[in-house]
PDB file of C-alpha atoms in Angstrom:
ATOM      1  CA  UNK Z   9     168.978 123.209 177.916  1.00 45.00           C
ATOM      2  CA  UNK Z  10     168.100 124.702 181.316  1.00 42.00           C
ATOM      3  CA  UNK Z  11     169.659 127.616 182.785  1.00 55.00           C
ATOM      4  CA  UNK Z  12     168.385 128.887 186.237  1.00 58.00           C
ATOM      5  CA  UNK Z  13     170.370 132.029 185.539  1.00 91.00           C
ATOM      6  CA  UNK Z  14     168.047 133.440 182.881  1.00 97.00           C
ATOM      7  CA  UNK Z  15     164.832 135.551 183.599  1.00 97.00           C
ATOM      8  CA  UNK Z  16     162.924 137.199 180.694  1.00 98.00           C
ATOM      9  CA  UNK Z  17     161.476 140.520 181.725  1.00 98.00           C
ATOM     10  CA  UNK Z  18     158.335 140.991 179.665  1.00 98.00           C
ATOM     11  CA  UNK Z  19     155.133 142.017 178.910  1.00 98.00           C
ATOM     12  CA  UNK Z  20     152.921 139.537 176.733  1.00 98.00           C
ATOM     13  CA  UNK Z  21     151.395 141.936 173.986  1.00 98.00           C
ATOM     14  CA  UNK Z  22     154.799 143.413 172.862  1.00 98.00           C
ATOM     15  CA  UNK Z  23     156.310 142.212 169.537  1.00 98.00           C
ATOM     16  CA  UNK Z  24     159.569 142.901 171.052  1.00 98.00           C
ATOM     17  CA  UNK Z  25     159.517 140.535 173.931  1.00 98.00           C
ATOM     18  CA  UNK Z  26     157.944 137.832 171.500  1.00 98.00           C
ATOM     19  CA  UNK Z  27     161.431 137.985 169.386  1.00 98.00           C
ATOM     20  CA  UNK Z  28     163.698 137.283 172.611  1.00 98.00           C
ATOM     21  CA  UNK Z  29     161.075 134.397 173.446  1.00 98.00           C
ATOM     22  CA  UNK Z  30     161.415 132.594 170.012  1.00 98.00           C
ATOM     23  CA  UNK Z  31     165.260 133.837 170.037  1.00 98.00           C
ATOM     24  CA  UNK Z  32     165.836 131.468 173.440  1.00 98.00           C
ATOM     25  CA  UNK Z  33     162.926 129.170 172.315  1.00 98.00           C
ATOM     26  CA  UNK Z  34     165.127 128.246 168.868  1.00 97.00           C
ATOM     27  CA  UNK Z  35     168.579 127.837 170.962  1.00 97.00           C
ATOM     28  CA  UNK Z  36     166.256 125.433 173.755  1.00 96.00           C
ATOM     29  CA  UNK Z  37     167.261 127.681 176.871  1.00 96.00           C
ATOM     30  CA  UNK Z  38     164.965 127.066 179.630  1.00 95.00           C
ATOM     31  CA  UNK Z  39     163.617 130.826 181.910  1.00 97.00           C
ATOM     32  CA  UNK Z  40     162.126 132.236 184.322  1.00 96.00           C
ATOM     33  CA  UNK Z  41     159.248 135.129 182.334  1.00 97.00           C
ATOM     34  CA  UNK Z  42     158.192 137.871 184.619  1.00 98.00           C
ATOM     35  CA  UNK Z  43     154.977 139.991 183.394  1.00 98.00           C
ATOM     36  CA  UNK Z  44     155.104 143.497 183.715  1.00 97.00           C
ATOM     37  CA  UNK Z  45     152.782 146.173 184.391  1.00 96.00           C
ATOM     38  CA  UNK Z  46     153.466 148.818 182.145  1.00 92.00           C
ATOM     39  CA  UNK Z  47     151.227 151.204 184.006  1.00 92.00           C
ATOM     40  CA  UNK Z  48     153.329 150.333 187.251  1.00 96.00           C
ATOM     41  CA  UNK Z  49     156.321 149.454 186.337  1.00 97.00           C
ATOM     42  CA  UNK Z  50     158.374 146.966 188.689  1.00 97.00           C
ATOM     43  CA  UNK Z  51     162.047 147.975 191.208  1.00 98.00           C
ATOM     44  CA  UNK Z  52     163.278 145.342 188.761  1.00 98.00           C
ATOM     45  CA  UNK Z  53     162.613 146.545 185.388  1.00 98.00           C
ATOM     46  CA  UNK Z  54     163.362 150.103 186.432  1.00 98.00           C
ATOM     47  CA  UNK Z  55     166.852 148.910 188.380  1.00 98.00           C
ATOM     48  CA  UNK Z  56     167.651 146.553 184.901  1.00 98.00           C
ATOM     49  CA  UNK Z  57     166.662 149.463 182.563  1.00 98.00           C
ATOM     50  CA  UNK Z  58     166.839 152.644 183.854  1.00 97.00           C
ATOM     51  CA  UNK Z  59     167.501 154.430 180.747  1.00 97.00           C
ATOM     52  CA  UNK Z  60     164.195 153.506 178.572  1.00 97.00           C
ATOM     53  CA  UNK Z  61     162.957 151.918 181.648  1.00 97.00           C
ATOM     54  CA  UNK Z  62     161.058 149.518 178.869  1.00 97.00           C
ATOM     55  CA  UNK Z  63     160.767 145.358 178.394  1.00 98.00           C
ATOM     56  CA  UNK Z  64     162.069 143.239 177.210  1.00 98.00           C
ATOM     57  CA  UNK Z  65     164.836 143.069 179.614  1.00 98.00           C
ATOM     58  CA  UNK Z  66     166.790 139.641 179.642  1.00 98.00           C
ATOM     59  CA  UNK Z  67     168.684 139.358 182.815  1.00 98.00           C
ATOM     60  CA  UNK Z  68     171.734 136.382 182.334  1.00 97.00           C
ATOM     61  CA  UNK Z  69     173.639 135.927 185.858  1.00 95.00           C
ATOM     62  CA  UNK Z  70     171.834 138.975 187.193  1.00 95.00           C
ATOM     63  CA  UNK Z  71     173.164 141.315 184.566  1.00 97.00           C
ATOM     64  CA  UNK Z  72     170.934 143.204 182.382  1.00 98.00           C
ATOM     65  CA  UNK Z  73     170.599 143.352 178.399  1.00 98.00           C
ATOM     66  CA  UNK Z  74     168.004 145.624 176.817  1.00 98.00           C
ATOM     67  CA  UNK Z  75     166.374 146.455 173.681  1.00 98.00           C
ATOM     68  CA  UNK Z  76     164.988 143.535 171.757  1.00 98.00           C
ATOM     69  CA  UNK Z  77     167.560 142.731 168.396  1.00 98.00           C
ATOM     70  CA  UNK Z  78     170.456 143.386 170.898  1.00 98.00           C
ATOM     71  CA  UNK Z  79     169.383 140.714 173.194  1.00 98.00           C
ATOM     72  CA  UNK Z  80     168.472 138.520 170.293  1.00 98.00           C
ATOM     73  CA  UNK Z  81     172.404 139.283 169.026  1.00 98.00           C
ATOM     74  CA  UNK Z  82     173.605 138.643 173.173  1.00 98.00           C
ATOM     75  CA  UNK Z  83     171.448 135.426 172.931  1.00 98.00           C
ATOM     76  CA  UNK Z  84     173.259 134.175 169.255  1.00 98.00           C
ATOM     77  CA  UNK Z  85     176.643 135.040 170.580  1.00 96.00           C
ATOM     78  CA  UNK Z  86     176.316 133.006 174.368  1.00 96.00           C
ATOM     79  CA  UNK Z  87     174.584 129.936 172.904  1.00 95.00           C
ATOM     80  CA  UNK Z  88     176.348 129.476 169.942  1.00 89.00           C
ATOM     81  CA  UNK Z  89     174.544 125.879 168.440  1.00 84.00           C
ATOM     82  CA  UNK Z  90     172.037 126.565 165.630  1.00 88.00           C
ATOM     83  CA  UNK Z  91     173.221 130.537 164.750  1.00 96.00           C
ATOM     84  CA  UNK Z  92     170.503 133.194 163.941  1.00 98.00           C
ATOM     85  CA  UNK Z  93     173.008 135.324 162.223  1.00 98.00           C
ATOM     86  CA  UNK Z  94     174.788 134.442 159.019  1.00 96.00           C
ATOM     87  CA  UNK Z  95     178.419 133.832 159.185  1.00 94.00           C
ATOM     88  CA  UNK Z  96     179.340 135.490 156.538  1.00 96.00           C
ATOM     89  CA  UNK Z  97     179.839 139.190 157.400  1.00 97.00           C
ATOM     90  CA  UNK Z  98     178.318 140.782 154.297  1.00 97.00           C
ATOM     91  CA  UNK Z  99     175.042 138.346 154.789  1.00 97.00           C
ATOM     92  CA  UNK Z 100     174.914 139.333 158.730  1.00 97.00           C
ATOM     93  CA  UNK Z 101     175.382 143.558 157.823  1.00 98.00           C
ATOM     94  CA  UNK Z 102     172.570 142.697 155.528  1.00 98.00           C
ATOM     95  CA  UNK Z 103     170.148 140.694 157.830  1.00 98.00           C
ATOM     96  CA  UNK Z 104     170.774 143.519 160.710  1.00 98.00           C
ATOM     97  CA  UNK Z 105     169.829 146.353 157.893  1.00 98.00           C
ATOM     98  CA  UNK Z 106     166.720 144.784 157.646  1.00 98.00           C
ATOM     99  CA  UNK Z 107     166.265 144.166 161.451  1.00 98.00           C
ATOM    100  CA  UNK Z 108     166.994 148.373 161.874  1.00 97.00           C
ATOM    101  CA  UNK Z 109     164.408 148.317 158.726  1.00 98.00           C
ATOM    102  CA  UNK Z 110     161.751 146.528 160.387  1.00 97.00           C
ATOM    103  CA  UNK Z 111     162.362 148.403 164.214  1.00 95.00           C
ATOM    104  CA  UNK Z 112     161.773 152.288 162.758  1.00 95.00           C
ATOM    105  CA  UNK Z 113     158.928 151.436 159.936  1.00 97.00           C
ATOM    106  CA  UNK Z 114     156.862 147.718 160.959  1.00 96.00           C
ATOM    107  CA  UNK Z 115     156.207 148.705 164.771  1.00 94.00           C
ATOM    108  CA  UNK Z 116     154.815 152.109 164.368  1.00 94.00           C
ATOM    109  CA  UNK Z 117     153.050 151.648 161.225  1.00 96.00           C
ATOM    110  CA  UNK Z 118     151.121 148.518 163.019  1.00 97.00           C
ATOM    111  CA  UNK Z 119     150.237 150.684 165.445  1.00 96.00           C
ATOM    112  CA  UNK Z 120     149.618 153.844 163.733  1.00 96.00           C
ATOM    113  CA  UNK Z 121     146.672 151.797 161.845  1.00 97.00           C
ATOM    114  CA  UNK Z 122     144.631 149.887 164.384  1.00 96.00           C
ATOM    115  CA  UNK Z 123     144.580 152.558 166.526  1.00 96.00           C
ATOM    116  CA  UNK Z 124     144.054 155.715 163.931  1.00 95.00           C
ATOM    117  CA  UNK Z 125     140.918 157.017 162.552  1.00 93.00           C
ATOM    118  CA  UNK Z 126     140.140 158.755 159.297  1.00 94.00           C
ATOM    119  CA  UNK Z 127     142.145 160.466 157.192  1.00 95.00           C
ATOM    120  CA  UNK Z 128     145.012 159.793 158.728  1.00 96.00           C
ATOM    121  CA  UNK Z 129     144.101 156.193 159.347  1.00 96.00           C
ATOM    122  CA  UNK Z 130     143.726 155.865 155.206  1.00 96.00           C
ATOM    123  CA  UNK Z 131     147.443 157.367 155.021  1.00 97.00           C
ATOM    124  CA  UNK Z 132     148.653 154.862 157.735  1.00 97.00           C
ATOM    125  CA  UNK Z 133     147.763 151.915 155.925  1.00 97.00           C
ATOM    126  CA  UNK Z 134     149.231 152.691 152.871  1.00 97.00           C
ATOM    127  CA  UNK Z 135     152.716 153.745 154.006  1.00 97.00           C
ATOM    128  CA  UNK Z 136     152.396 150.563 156.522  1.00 98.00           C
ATOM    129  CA  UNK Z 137     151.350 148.124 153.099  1.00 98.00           C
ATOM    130  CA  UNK Z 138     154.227 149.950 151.087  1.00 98.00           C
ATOM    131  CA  UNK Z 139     156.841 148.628 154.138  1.00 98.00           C
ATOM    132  CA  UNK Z 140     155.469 145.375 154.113  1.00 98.00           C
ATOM    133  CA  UNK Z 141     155.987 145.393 149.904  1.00 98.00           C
ATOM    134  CA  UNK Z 142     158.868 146.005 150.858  1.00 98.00           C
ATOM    135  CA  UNK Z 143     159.983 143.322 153.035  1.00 98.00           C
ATOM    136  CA  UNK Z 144     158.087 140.987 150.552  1.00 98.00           C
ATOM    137  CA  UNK Z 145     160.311 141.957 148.063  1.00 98.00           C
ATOM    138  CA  UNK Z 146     163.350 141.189 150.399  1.00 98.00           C
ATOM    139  CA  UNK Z 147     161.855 137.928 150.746  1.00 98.00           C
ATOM    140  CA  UNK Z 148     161.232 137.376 147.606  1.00 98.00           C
ATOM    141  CA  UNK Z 149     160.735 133.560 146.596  1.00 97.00           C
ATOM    142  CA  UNK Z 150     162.914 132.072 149.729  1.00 98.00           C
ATOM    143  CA  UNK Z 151     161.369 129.983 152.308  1.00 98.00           C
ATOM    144  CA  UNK Z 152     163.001 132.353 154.665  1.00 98.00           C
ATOM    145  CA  UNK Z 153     164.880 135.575 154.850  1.00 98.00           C
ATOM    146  CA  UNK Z 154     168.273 133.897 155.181  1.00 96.00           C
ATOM    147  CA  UNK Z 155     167.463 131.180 152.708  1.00 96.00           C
ATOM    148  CA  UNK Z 156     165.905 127.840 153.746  1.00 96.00           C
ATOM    149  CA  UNK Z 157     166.950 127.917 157.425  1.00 96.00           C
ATOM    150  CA  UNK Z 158     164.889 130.646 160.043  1.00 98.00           C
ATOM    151  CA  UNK Z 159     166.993 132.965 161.550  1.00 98.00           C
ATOM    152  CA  UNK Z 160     167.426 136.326 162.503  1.00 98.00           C
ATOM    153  CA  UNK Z 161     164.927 138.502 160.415  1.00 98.00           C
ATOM    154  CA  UNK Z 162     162.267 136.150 160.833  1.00 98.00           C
ATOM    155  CA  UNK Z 163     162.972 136.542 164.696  1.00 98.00           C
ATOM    156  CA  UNK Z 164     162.773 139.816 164.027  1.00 98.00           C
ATOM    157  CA  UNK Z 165     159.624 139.930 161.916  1.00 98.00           C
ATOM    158  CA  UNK Z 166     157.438 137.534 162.766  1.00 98.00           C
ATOM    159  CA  UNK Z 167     155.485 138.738 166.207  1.00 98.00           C
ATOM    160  CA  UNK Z 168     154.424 141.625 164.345  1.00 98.00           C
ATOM    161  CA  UNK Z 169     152.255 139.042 162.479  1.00 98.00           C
ATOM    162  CA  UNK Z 170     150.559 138.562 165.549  1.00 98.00           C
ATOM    163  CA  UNK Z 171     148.847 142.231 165.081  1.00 98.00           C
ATOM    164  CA  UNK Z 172     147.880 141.346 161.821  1.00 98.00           C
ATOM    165  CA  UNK Z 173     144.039 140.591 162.664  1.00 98.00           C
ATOM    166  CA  UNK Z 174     143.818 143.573 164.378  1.00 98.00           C
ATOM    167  CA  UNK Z 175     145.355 145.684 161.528  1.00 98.00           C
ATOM    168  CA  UNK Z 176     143.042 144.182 159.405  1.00 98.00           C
ATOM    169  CA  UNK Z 177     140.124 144.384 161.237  1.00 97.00           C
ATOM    170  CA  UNK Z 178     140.404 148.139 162.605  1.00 97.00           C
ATOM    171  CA  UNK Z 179     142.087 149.352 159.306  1.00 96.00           C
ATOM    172  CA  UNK Z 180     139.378 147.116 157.078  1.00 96.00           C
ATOM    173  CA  UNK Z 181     142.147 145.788 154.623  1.00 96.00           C
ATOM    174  CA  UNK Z 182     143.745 142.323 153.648  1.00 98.00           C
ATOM    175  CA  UNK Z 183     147.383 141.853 154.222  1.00 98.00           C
ATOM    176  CA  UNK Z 184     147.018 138.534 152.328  1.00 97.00           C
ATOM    177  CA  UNK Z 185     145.447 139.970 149.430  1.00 98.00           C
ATOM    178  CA  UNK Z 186     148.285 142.901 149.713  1.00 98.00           C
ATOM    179  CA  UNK Z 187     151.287 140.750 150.434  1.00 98.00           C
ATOM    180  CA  UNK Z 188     150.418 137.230 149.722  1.00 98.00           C
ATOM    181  CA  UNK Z 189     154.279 135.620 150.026  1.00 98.00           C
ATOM    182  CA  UNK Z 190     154.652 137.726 152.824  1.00 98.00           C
ATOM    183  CA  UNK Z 191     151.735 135.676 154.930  1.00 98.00           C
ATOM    184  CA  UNK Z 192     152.827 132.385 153.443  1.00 98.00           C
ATOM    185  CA  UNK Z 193     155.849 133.094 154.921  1.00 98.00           C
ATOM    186  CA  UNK Z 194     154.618 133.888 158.299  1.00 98.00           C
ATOM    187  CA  UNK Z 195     152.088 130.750 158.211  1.00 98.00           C
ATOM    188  CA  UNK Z 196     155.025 128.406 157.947  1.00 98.00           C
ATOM    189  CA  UNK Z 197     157.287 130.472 160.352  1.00 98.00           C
ATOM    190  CA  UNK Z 198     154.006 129.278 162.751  1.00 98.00           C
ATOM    191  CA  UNK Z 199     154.488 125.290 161.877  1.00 98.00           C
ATOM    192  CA  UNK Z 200     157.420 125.999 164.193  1.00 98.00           C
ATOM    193  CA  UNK Z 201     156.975 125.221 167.453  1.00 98.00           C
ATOM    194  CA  UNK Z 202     159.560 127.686 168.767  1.00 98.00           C
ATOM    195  CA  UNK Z 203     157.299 130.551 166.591  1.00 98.00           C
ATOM    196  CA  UNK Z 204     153.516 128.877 167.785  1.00 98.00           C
ATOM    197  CA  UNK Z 205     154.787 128.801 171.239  1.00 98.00           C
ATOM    198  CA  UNK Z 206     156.193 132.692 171.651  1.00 98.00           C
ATOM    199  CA  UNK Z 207     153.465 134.088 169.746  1.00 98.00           C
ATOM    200  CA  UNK Z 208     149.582 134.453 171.667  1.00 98.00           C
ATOM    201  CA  UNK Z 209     146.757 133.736 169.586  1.00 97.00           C
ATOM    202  CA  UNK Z 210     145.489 136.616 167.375  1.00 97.00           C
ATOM    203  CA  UNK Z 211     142.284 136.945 169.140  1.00 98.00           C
ATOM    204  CA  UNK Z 212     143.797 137.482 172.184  1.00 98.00           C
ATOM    205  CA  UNK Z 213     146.073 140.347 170.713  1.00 98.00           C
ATOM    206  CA  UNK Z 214     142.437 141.909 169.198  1.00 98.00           C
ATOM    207  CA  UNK Z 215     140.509 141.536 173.091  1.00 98.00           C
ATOM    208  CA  UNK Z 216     143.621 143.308 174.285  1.00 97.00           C
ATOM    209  CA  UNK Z 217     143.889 146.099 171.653  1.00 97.00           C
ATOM    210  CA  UNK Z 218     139.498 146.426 172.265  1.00 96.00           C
ATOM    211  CA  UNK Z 219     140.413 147.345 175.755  1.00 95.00           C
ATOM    212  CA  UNK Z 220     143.615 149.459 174.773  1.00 94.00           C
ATOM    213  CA  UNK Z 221     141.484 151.651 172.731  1.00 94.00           C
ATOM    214  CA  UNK Z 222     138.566 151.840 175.072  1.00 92.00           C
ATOM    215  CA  UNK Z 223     141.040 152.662 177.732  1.00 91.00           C
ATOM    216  CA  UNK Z 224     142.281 155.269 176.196  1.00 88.00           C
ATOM    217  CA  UNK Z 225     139.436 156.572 173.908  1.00 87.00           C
ATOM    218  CA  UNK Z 226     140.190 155.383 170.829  1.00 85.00           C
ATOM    219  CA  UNK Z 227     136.653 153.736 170.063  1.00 72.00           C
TER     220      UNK Z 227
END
């Protein structure tokens, strides 16, 4: 489905614009992606967002919607075919919970390990490989997070698993051996095409965090 009106504001390393990809990649909408430069930010991005001044930005008919689950939610609700959400309300409150779960603890605990050091790097991976147990256990035995269809959490999830090299390799753990149903589930979320396409290779996320950390002098 094409629709000229739709430009992605984005900037390739960030989980968060990954989501909105796969989010407009699973309902087949065609758009226009526009790279940032976080370092010098664009009129655009800081006319479309001036209050975090952050991507993504999705910008339908020329009118702005930020922050990544609420354009995922914008994108569900104006393309209805092939729903993200549950129907059911209770099932929906619950696959947002874990959407708010995975925003405060999954992002900064990625982070927080492949760019820490020490001490502090040995806390960072447990408390991130306790929130990942966590969301394991959520997941439990299902194909998905909703069941046997991919939807919203997995959306939500899933480009984090992009990092996962990097984790591993800075913060010298396994994931796999730590949460084995947890990377089963993200290898099939990747025999998607609407997952392989939105996510960049792993390598390319571990060049880019090399340089991150050299840039800011993290080596």
């Amino acid at each position: 489905m094409a629709d000229s009106n739709v430009v992605l504001l984005d900037f390739w390393p960030s989980s968060y614009g990954m989501r909105v990809k796969i989010a407009l990649a699973e309902k087949g909408i065609s758009y226009e992606c526009k790279q940032e430069d976080l370092e010098a930010k664009s009129s655009l991005l800081l006319e479309m967002n001036p209050v975090h001044k952050m991507i993504p930005v999705l910008i339908h008919n020329e009118k702005p919607i930020c922050e990544s689950l609420n354009i995922v939610e914008y994108i569900d609700e104006t393309w209805k075919h092939k729903s993200l959400l549950p129907s059911d309300p209770y099932k929906r409150s619950q696959a947002r919970f874990w959407g708010d779960y995975i925003d405060k603890n999954i992002y900064n605990g990625v982070k927080r390990v492949w760019t820490g050091k020490g001490k502090k790097q040995e806390e960072w991976k447990k408390e991130l490989i306790e929130c990942l147990k966590r969301v394991e256990d959520e997941l439990g035995d299902k194909a998905y997070f909703g069941g046997e269809e991919f939807g919203y959490v997995d959306v939500a999830l899933v480009p984090f698993t992009s990092w996962f090299y990097t984790v591993e390799t800075f913060g010298k753990l396994s994931i796999e051996d730590e949460c084995p149903k947890l990377v089963a589930w993200a290898k099939r979320c990747m025999l998607k095409e609407t997952v392989a396409s939105s996510l960049p290779h792993h390598q390319q996320i571990y060049a880019f965090a090399l340089q991150y950390k050299h840039r800011h002098g993290l080596q």
